Structure formats: C-alpha cells, structure tokens
C-alpha cells in the first residue's frame, strides 16, 4: 500500500549531479597540477645535485692546486707553456672568452688526482686546474729583500669541475700566497 501525497512532489533539476561533477573536475585539475609540479621539482633537485657535484669537484681541484704549490721546494719559473706547472700571468686571459674552450685552454690543465684515472665518483670527468703566477710582493721596501726573494709569491689557481652531466660546469678561481724562504 502506497500513499500518495500531492504536497510531497518535488521537481528534480539535477543540481546535485552538476555540483558533484564540478567538484570532481576541480579535484582532477588540482591532482594533475600537483603531479606536474612534483615532476618539475624532481628535475630542479636533479639539476641542483649536479651543480653541487660540479662545485665540489672544482673545490677538490683548487685544493690539489694548493698542494701542488706547497710541494714546490724552490721558486718555480713561470712560462707561457707551463713547463714547471706554473704559467705566466694572463696566459689564459681572464677566462671569460676561453671558459668553454676545452681543447685550447683546459687541455693544458693538470688533472685532479691520478692522471687518466677516474678519481671522483659521480662526475662525468675529473676536475682540472691551471696555476698562473700573479705577482711577488716583498716583505718590506728594502731592495735587497726583493733580490733575495724574501716575500710572498701570489698564484691564481683556476679549476674546472663537471657534474654528473657534462653540461653542468663550474669554474672557480682562487688567489693563493706562498712564501719560499
């Protein structure tokens, strides 16, 4: 037995369906956006990791350059060919034009660690460094002091580090002072 009441008839217009579909569409857009953002963040983090690897490799080469200078027992003669491992000042200019010229600039550089061996893990190539003699400053203004080599020799160490990708390159420079006597 069914009772019919004429006052309870309600016309349905589908508003609940339209509201539910609209909310579902908004949630889908938010979900797709979050997915794209997480993919972009993953790429950014990967690039940052690559930069950190390249920077650490270049820092290692700078330290190796300092060790090379400290290992010298006598004052080296700087040459344009770097025969003693020390180049004359501005042999490679200011590196702004030769930064990416690996063949002519960095091919002459000293490799970090053991030459021909991959010494650093996670990088596509071991870092390299160049040492240029910058200047000599005496301890005082006495002319005899300069002739005796009493003072500090300043060297510019430039290193090139590469990350996991060969496209991430960091170049660092440092001025390093050394007293021989």
JSON list of C-alpha atoms in Angstrom, two decimals:
[
{"chain": "A", "resi": 1, "resn": "UNK", "atom": "CA", "xyz": [0.00, 0.00, 0.00]},
{"chain": "A", "resi": 2, "resn": "UNK", "atom": "CA", "xyz": [1.38, 3.21, -1.21]},
{"chain": "A", "resi": 3, "resn": "UNK", "atom": "CA", "xyz": [0.19, 6.52, -0.11]},
{"chain": "A", "resi": 4, "resn": "UNK", "atom": "CA", "xyz": [0.25, 9.35, -2.48]},
{"chain": "A", "resi": 5, "resn": "UNK", "atom": "CA", "xyz": [0.53, 12.79, -1.14]},
{"chain": "A", "resi": 6, "resn": "UNK", "atom": "CA", "xyz": [0.18, 15.56, -3.63]},
{"chain": "A", "resi": 7, "resn": "UNK", "atom": "CA", "xyz": [2.10, 18.02, -1.50]},
{"chain": "A", "resi": 8, "resn": "UNK", "atom": "CA", "xyz": [5.38, 15.94, -1.46]},
{"chain": "A", "resi": 9, "resn": "UNK", "atom": "CA", "xyz": [6.02, 16.03, -5.16]},
{"chain": "A", "resi": 10, "resn": "UNK", "atom": "CA", "xyz": [9.38, 17.74, -5.76]},
{"chain": "A", "resi": 11, "resn": "UNK", "atom": "CA", "xyz": [10.72, 18.52, -9.17]},
{"chain": "A", "resi": 12, "resn": "UNK", "atom": "CA", "xyz": [14.33, 17.36, -9.60]},
{"chain": "A", "resi": 13, "resn": "UNK", "atom": "CA", "xyz": [16.51, 19.60, -11.70]},
{"chain": "A", "resi": 14, "resn": "UNK", "atom": "CA", "xyz": [19.89, 17.74, -11.46]},
{"chain": "A", "resi": 15, "resn": "UNK", "atom": "CA", "xyz": [21.66, 20.35, -9.36]},
{"chain": "A", "resi": 16, "resn": "UNK", "atom": "CA", "xyz": [23.35, 17.72, -7.18]},
{"chain": "A", "resi": 17, "resn": "UNK", "atom": "CA", "xyz": [24.79, 15.99, -10.25]},
{"chain": "A", "resi": 18, "resn": "UNK", "atom": "CA", "xyz": [26.15, 19.24, -11.70]},
{"chain": "A", "resi": 19, "resn": "UNK", "atom": "CA", "xyz": [27.67, 20.21, -8.34]},
{"chain": "A", "resi": 20, "resn": "UNK", "atom": "CA", "xyz": [29.30, 16.78, -7.92]},
{"chain": "A", "resi": 21, "resn": "UNK", "atom": "CA", "xyz": [30.76, 16.86, -11.45]},
{"chain": "A", "resi": 22, "resn": "UNK", "atom": "CA", "xyz": [32.09, 20.39, -10.91]},
{"chain": "A", "resi": 23, "resn": "UNK", "atom": "CA", "xyz": [33.81, 19.35, -7.66]},
{"chain": "A", "resi": 24, "resn": "UNK", "atom": "CA", "xyz": [35.23, 16.25, -9.40]},
{"chain": "A", "resi": 25, "resn": "UNK", "atom": "CA", "xyz": [36.60, 18.42, -12.22]},
{"chain": "A", "resi": 26, "resn": "UNK", "atom": "CA", "xyz": [38.27, 20.81, -9.76]},
{"chain": "A", "resi": 27, "resn": "UNK", "atom": "CA", "xyz": [39.84, 17.90, -7.86]},
{"chain": "A", "resi": 28, "resn": "UNK", "atom": "CA", "xyz": [41.14, 16.41, -11.14]},
{"chain": "A", "resi": 29, "resn": "UNK", "atom": "CA", "xyz": [42.73, 19.72, -12.14]},
{"chain": "A", "resi": 30, "resn": "UNK", "atom": "CA", "xyz": [44.37, 20.02, -8.71]},
{"chain": "A", "resi": 31, "resn": "UNK", "atom": "CA", "xyz": [45.67, 16.43, -8.93]},
{"chain": "A", "resi": 32, "resn": "UNK", "atom": "CA", "xyz": [47.14, 16.91, -12.42]},
{"chain": "A", "resi": 33, "resn": "UNK", "atom": "CA", "xyz": [48.77, 20.18, -11.34]},
{"chain": "A", "resi": 34, "resn": "UNK", "atom": "CA", "xyz": [50.33, 18.50, -8.29]},
{"chain": "A", "resi": 35, "resn": "UNK", "atom": "CA", "xyz": [51.70, 15.73, -10.50]},
{"chain": "A", "resi": 36, "resn": "UNK", "atom": "CA", "xyz": [53.26, 18.18, -12.94]},
{"chain": "A", "resi": 37, "resn": "UNK", "atom": "CA", "xyz": [54.71, 20.23, -10.08]},
{"chain": "A", "resi": 38, "resn": "UNK", "atom": "CA", "xyz": [56.31, 17.18, -8.47]},
{"chain": "A", "resi": 39, "resn": "UNK", "atom": "CA", "xyz": [57.88, 16.22, -11.81]},
{"chain": "A", "resi": 40, "resn": "UNK", "atom": "CA", "xyz": [59.26, 19.75, -12.19]},
{"chain": "A", "resi": 41, "resn": "UNK", "atom": "CA", "xyz": [60.61, 19.71, -8.63]},
{"chain": "A", "resi": 42, "resn": "UNK", "atom": "CA", "xyz": [62.34, 16.40, -9.34]},
{"chain": "A", "resi": 43, "resn": "UNK", "atom": "CA", "xyz": [64.10, 17.96, -12.34]},
{"chain": "A", "resi": 44, "resn": "UNK", "atom": "CA", "xyz": [65.11, 21.00, -10.29]},
{"chain": "A", "resi": 45, "resn": "UNK", "atom": "CA", "xyz": [66.54, 18.85, -7.50]},
{"chain": "A", "resi": 46, "resn": "UNK", "atom": "CA", "xyz": [68.46, 16.76, -10.03]},
{"chain": "A", "resi": 47, "resn": "UNK", "atom": "CA", "xyz": [69.99, 19.90, -11.54]},
{"chain": "A", "resi": 48, "resn": "UNK", "atom": "CA", "xyz": [70.90, 21.24, -8.10]},
{"chain": "A", "resi": 49, "resn": "UNK", "atom": "CA", "xyz": [72.58, 17.93, -7.24]},
{"chain": "A", "resi": 50, "resn": "UNK", "atom": "CA", "xyz": [74.53, 18.14, -10.48]},
{"chain": "A", "resi": 51, "resn": "UNK", "atom": "CA", "xyz": [75.67, 21.68, -9.67]},
{"chain": "A", "resi": 52, "resn": "UNK", "atom": "CA", "xyz": [76.77, 20.64, -6.18]},
{"chain": "A", "resi": 53, "resn": "UNK", "atom": "CA", "xyz": [78.77, 17.74, -7.63]},
{"chain": "A", "resi": 54, "resn": "UNK", "atom": "CA", "xyz": [80.47, 20.09, -10.12]},
{"chain": "A", "resi": 55, "resn": "UNK", "atom": "CA", "xyz": [81.21, 22.66, -7.39]},
{"chain": "A", "resi": 56, "resn": "UNK", "atom": "CA", "xyz": [82.69, 20.02, -5.07]},
{"chain": "A", "resi": 57, "resn": "UNK", "atom": "CA", "xyz": [84.81, 18.68, -7.93]},
{"chain": "A", "resi": 58, "resn": "UNK", "atom": "CA", "xyz": [86.12, 22.19, -8.69]},
{"chain": "A", "resi": 59, "resn": "UNK", "atom": "CA", "xyz": [86.85, 22.73, -4.97]},
{"chain": "A", "resi": 60, "resn": "UNK", "atom": "CA", "xyz": [88.83, 19.47, -4.94]},
{"chain": "A", "resi": 61, "resn": "UNK", "atom": "CA", "xyz": [90.90, 20.68, -7.88]},
{"chain": "A", "resi": 62, "resn": "UNK", "atom": "CA", "xyz": [91.58, 24.02, -6.13]},
{"chain": "A", "resi": 63, "resn": "UNK", "atom": "CA", "xyz": [92.86, 22.11, -3.10]},
{"chain": "A", "resi": 64, "resn": "UNK", "atom": "CA", "xyz": [95.01, 19.94, -5.37]},
{"chain": "A", "resi": 65, "resn": "UNK", "atom": "CA", "xyz": [96.45, 23.12, -6.92]},
{"chain": "A", "resi": 66, "resn": "UNK", "atom": "CA", "xyz": [97.32, 24.44, -3.44]},
{"chain": "A", "resi": 67, "resn": "UNK", "atom": "CA", "xyz": [99.03, 21.14, -2.64]},
{"chain": "A", "resi": 68, "resn": "UNK", "atom": "CA", "xyz": [100.99, 21.39, -5.90]},
{"chain": "A", "resi": 69, "resn": "UNK", "atom": "CA", "xyz": [102.25, 24.86, -4.94]},
{"chain": "A", "resi": 70, "resn": "UNK", "atom": "CA", "xyz": [103.07, 23.75, -1.39]},
{"chain": "A", "resi": 71, "resn": "UNK", "atom": "CA", "xyz": [105.05, 20.77, -2.71]},
{"chain": "A", "resi": 72, "resn": "UNK", "atom": "CA", "xyz": [107.47, 23.05, -4.59]},
{"chain": "A", "resi": 73, "resn": "UNK", "atom": "CA", "xyz": [110.81, 23.31, -2.80]},
{"chain": "A", "resi": 74, "resn": "UNK", "atom": "CA", "xyz": [112.25, 26.11, -4.94]},
{"chain": "A", "resi": 75, "resn": "UNK", "atom": "CA", "xyz": [110.74, 29.14, -6.63]},
{"chain": "A", "resi": 76, "resn": "UNK", "atom": "CA", "xyz": [109.39, 27.91, -9.98]},
{"chain": "A", "resi": 77, "resn": "UNK", "atom": "CA", "xyz": [109.96, 29.77, -13.22]},
{"chain": "A", "resi": 78, "resn": "UNK", "atom": "CA", "xyz": [106.60, 30.66, -14.75]},
{"chain": "A", "resi": 79, "resn": "UNK", "atom": "CA", "xyz": [106.46, 30.09, -18.51]},
{"chain": "A", "resi": 80, "resn": "UNK", "atom": "CA", "xyz": [103.84, 30.55, -21.22]},
{"chain": "A", "resi": 81, "resn": "UNK", "atom": "CA", "xyz": [103.90, 26.78, -21.79]},
{"chain": "A", "resi": 82, "resn": "UNK", "atom": "CA", "xyz": [103.63, 25.95, -18.10]},
{"chain": "A", "resi": 83, "resn": "UNK", "atom": "CA", "xyz": [106.66, 23.67, -18.25]},
{"chain": "A", "resi": 84, "resn": "UNK", "atom": "CA", "xyz": [107.10, 23.80, -14.47]},
{"chain": "A", "resi": 85, "resn": "UNK", "atom": "CA", "xyz": [103.36, 23.52, -13.88]},
{"chain": "A", "resi": 86, "resn": "UNK", "atom": "CA", "xyz": [103.16, 27.29, -13.39]},
{"chain": "A", "resi": 87, "resn": "UNK", "atom": "CA", "xyz": [102.03, 29.53, -16.24]},
{"chain": "A", "resi": 88, "resn": "UNK", "atom": "CA", "xyz": [102.88, 33.19, -16.74]},
{"chain": "A", "resi": 89, "resn": "UNK", "atom": "CA", "xyz": [100.29, 35.72, -15.69]},
{"chain": "A", "resi": 90, "resn": "UNK", "atom": "CA", "xyz": [97.34, 36.09, -18.09]},
{"chain": "A", "resi": 91, "resn": "UNK", "atom": "CA", "xyz": [98.45, 33.19, -20.29]},
{"chain": "A", "resi": 92, "resn": "UNK", "atom": "CA", "xyz": [94.79, 32.22, -20.49]},
{"chain": "A", "resi": 93, "resn": "UNK", "atom": "CA", "xyz": [93.40, 35.76, -20.34]},
{"chain": "A", "resi": 94, "resn": "UNK", "atom": "CA", "xyz": [90.60, 36.24, -17.81]},
{"chain": "A", "resi": 95, "resn": "UNK", "atom": "CA", "xyz": [88.81, 33.01, -18.81]},
{"chain": "A", "resi": 96, "resn": "UNK", "atom": "CA", "xyz": [85.71, 34.93, -19.91]},
{"chain": "A", "resi": 97, "resn": "UNK", "atom": "CA", "xyz": [86.42, 34.13, -23.56]},
{"chain": "A", "resi": 98, "resn": "UNK", "atom": "CA", "xyz": [88.18, 30.79, -23.04]},
{"chain": "A", "resi": 99, "resn": "UNK", "atom": "CA", "xyz": [85.83, 29.34, -20.43]},
{"chain": "A", "resi": 100, "resn": "UNK", "atom": "CA", "xyz": [84.27, 26.74, -22.73]},
{"chain": "A", "resi": 101, "resn": "UNK", "atom": "CA", "xyz": [87.31, 26.23, -24.97]},
{"chain": "A", "resi": 102, "resn": "UNK", "atom": "CA", "xyz": [88.30, 22.84, -23.61]},
{"chain": "A", "resi": 103, "resn": "UNK", "atom": "CA", "xyz": [90.68, 21.97, -26.44]},
{"chain": "A", "resi": 104, "resn": "UNK", "atom": "CA", "xyz": [92.92, 25.04, -26.26]},
{"chain": "A", "resi": 105, "resn": "UNK", "atom": "CA", "xyz": [92.62, 26.01, -22.59]},
{"chain": "A", "resi": 106, "resn": "UNK", "atom": "CA", "xyz": [91.64, 23.14, -20.36]},
{"chain": "A", "resi": 107, "resn": "UNK", "atom": "CA", "xyz": [93.53, 20.55, -22.39]},
{"chain": "A", "resi": 108, "resn": "UNK", "atom": "CA", "xyz": [96.71, 22.10, -20.90]},
{"chain": "A", "resi": 109, "resn": "UNK", "atom": "CA", "xyz": [95.41, 21.81, -17.35]},
{"chain": "A", "resi": 110, "resn": "UNK", "atom": "CA", "xyz": [96.54, 19.40, -14.65]},
{"chain": "A", "resi": 111, "resn": "UNK", "atom": "CA", "xyz": [94.06, 16.66, -13.83]},
{"chain": "A", "resi": 112, "resn": "UNK", "atom": "CA", "xyz": [92.98, 16.19, -10.25]},
{"chain": "A", "resi": 113, "resn": "UNK", "atom": "CA", "xyz": [94.43, 13.09, -8.57]},
{"chain": "A", "resi": 114, "resn": "UNK", "atom": "CA", "xyz": [95.94, 10.40, -10.75]},
{"chain": "A", "resi": 115, "resn": "UNK", "atom": "CA", "xyz": [96.02, 11.37, -14.43]},
{"chain": "A", "resi": 116, "resn": "UNK", "atom": "CA", "xyz": [93.89, 9.14, -16.64]},
{"chain": "A", "resi": 117, "resn": "UNK", "atom": "CA", "xyz": [92.04, 7.63, -13.67]},
{"chain": "A", "resi": 118, "resn": "UNK", "atom": "CA", "xyz": [88.51, 8.48, -12.57]},
{"chain": "A", "resi": 119, "resn": "UNK", "atom": "CA", "xyz": [89.31, 9.67, -9.03]},
{"chain": "A", "resi": 120, "resn": "UNK", "atom": "CA", "xyz": [85.95, 11.19, -8.10]},
{"chain": "A", "resi": 121, "resn": "UNK", "atom": "CA", "xyz": [82.72, 9.20, -8.10]},
{"chain": "A", "resi": 122, "resn": "UNK", "atom": "CA", "xyz": [79.54, 10.66, -9.55]},
{"chain": "A", "resi": 123, "resn": "UNK", "atom": "CA", "xyz": [81.14, 13.10, -12.00]},
{"chain": "A", "resi": 124, "resn": "UNK", "atom": "CA", "xyz": [81.40, 12.65, -15.76]},
{"chain": "A", "resi": 125, "resn": "UNK", "atom": "CA", "xyz": [85.04, 13.85, -15.81]},
{"chain": "A", "resi": 126, "resn": "UNK", "atom": "CA", "xyz": [87.67, 14.53, -13.19]},
{"chain": "A", "resi": 127, "resn": "UNK", "atom": "CA", "xyz": [88.25, 18.21, -12.45]},
{"chain": "A", "resi": 128, "resn": "UNK", "atom": "CA", "xyz": [91.30, 20.04, -13.78]},
{"chain": "A", "resi": 129, "resn": "UNK", "atom": "CA", "xyz": [93.24, 23.11, -12.66]},
{"chain": "A", "resi": 130, "resn": "UNK", "atom": "CA", "xyz": [95.66, 25.71, -14.00]},
{"chain": "A", "resi": 131, "resn": "UNK", "atom": "CA", "xyz": [98.15, 27.71, -11.94]},
{"chain": "A", "resi": 132, "resn": "UNK", "atom": "CA", "xyz": [99.29, 31.16, -13.07]},
{"chain": "A", "resi": 133, "resn": "UNK", "atom": "CA", "xyz": [101.87, 33.30, -11.30]},
{"chain": "A", "resi": 134, "resn": "UNK", "atom": "CA", "xyz": [100.21, 36.58, -10.34]},
{"chain": "A", "resi": 135, "resn": "UNK", "atom": "CA", "xyz": [102.78, 38.70, -8.51]},
{"chain": "A", "resi": 136, "resn": "UNK", "atom": "CA", "xyz": [105.59, 38.85, -5.98]},
{"chain": "A", "resi": 137, "resn": "UNK", "atom": "CA", "xyz": [105.46, 41.25, -3.06]},
{"chain": "A", "resi": 138, "resn": "UNK", "atom": "CA", "xyz": [108.44, 41.82, -0.82]},
{"chain": "A", "resi": 139, "resn": "UNK", "atom": "CA", "xyz": [108.19, 41.92, 2.93]},
{"chain": "A", "resi": 140, "resn": "UNK", "atom": "CA", "xyz": [109.49, 45.49, 3.05]},
{"chain": "A", "resi": 141, "resn": "UNK", "atom": "CA", "xyz": [110.77, 48.27, 0.79]},
{"chain": "A", "resi": 142, "resn": "UNK", "atom": "CA", "xyz": [114.43, 47.27, 1.05]},
{"chain": "A", "resi": 143, "resn": "UNK", "atom": "CA", "xyz": [115.82, 46.45, -2.45]},
{"chain": "A", "resi": 144, "resn": "UNK", "atom": "CA", "xyz": [117.97, 43.66, -1.03]},
{"chain": "A", "resi": 145, "resn": "UNK", "atom": "CA", "xyz": [114.85, 41.90, 0.25]},
{"chain": "A", "resi": 146, "resn": "UNK", "atom": "CA", "xyz": [113.50, 41.60, -3.30]},
{"chain": "A", "resi": 147, "resn": "UNK", "atom": "CA", "xyz": [116.78, 40.31, -4.69]},
{"chain": "A", "resi": 148, "resn": "UNK", "atom": "CA", "xyz": [116.86, 37.63, -2.01]},
{"chain": "A", "resi": 149, "resn": "UNK", "atom": "CA", "xyz": [113.31, 36.56, -2.80]},
{"chain": "A", "resi": 150, "resn": "UNK", "atom": "CA", "xyz": [112.04, 37.44, 0.65]},
{"chain": "A", "resi": 151, "resn": "UNK", "atom": "CA", "xyz": [108.32, 37.92, 0.40]},
{"chain": "A", "resi": 152, "resn": "UNK", "atom": "CA", "xyz": [105.24, 36.22, -0.92]},
{"chain": "A", "resi": 153, "resn": "UNK", "atom": "CA", "xyz": [104.51, 34.84, -4.35]},
{"chain": "A", "resi": 154, "resn": "UNK", "atom": "CA", "xyz": [100.86, 35.02, -5.35]},
{"chain": "A", "resi": 155, "resn": "UNK", "atom": "CA", "xyz": [99.33, 32.46, -7.70]},
{"chain": "A", "resi": 156, "resn": "UNK", "atom": "CA", "xyz": [95.94, 32.32, -9.38]},
{"chain": "A", "resi": 157, "resn": "UNK", "atom": "CA", "xyz": [94.52, 28.81, -9.34]},
{"chain": "A", "resi": 158, "resn": "UNK", "atom": "CA", "xyz": [91.62, 28.25, -11.73]},
{"chain": "A", "resi": 159, "resn": "UNK", "atom": "CA", "xyz": [89.74, 24.98, -11.61]},
{"chain": "A", "resi": 160, "resn": "UNK", "atom": "CA", "xyz": [87.03, 23.44, -13.76]},
{"chain": "A", "resi": 161, "resn": "UNK", "atom": "CA", "xyz": [84.64, 20.89, -12.29]},
{"chain": "A", "resi": 162, "resn": "UNK", "atom": "CA", "xyz": [82.00, 18.89, -14.12]},
{"chain": "A", "resi": 163, "resn": "UNK", "atom": "CA", "xyz": [78.97, 17.26, -12.53]},
{"chain": "A", "resi": 164, "resn": "UNK", "atom": "CA", "xyz": [77.23, 14.02, -13.40]},
{"chain": "A", "resi": 165, "resn": "UNK", "atom": "CA", "xyz": [76.10, 15.62, -16.65]},
{"chain": "A", "resi": 166, "resn": "UNK", "atom": "CA", "xyz": [78.83, 17.05, -18.88]},
{"chain": "A", "resi": 167, "resn": "UNK", "atom": "CA", "xyz": [76.59, 20.11, -19.29]},
{"chain": "A", "resi": 168, "resn": "UNK", "atom": "CA", "xyz": [76.98, 21.23, -15.67]},
{"chain": "A", "resi": 169, "resn": "UNK", "atom": "CA", "xyz": [80.31, 23.02, -15.42]},
{"chain": "A", "resi": 170, "resn": "UNK", "atom": "CA", "xyz": [81.67, 25.14, -12.57]},
{"chain": "A", "resi": 171, "resn": "UNK", "atom": "CA", "xyz": [84.83, 27.26, -12.84]},
{"chain": "A", "resi": 172, "resn": "UNK", "atom": "CA", "xyz": [86.41, 28.56, -9.63]},
{"chain": "A", "resi": 173, "resn": "UNK", "atom": "CA", "xyz": [89.36, 30.85, -9.10]},
{"chain": "A", "resi": 174, "resn": "UNK", "atom": "CA", "xyz": [91.46, 31.48, -6.03]},
{"chain": "A", "resi": 175, "resn": "UNK", "atom": "CA", "xyz": [94.49, 33.62, -5.33]},
{"chain": "A", "resi": 176, "resn": "UNK", "atom": "CA", "xyz": [96.95, 31.67, -3.19]},
{"chain": "A", "resi": 177, "resn": "UNK", "atom": "CA", "xyz": [100.04, 33.08, -1.47]},
{"chain": "A", "resi": 178, "resn": "UNK", "atom": "CA", "xyz": [103.23, 31.14, -0.81]},
{"chain": "A", "resi": 179, "resn": "UNK", "atom": "CA", "xyz": [106.46, 32.09, 0.96]},
{"chain": "A", "resi": 180, "resn": "UNK", "atom": "CA", "xyz": [109.52, 30.13, -0.14]},
{"chain": "A", "resi": 181, "resn": "UNK", "atom": "CA", "xyz": [112.16, 31.47, 2.28]}
]
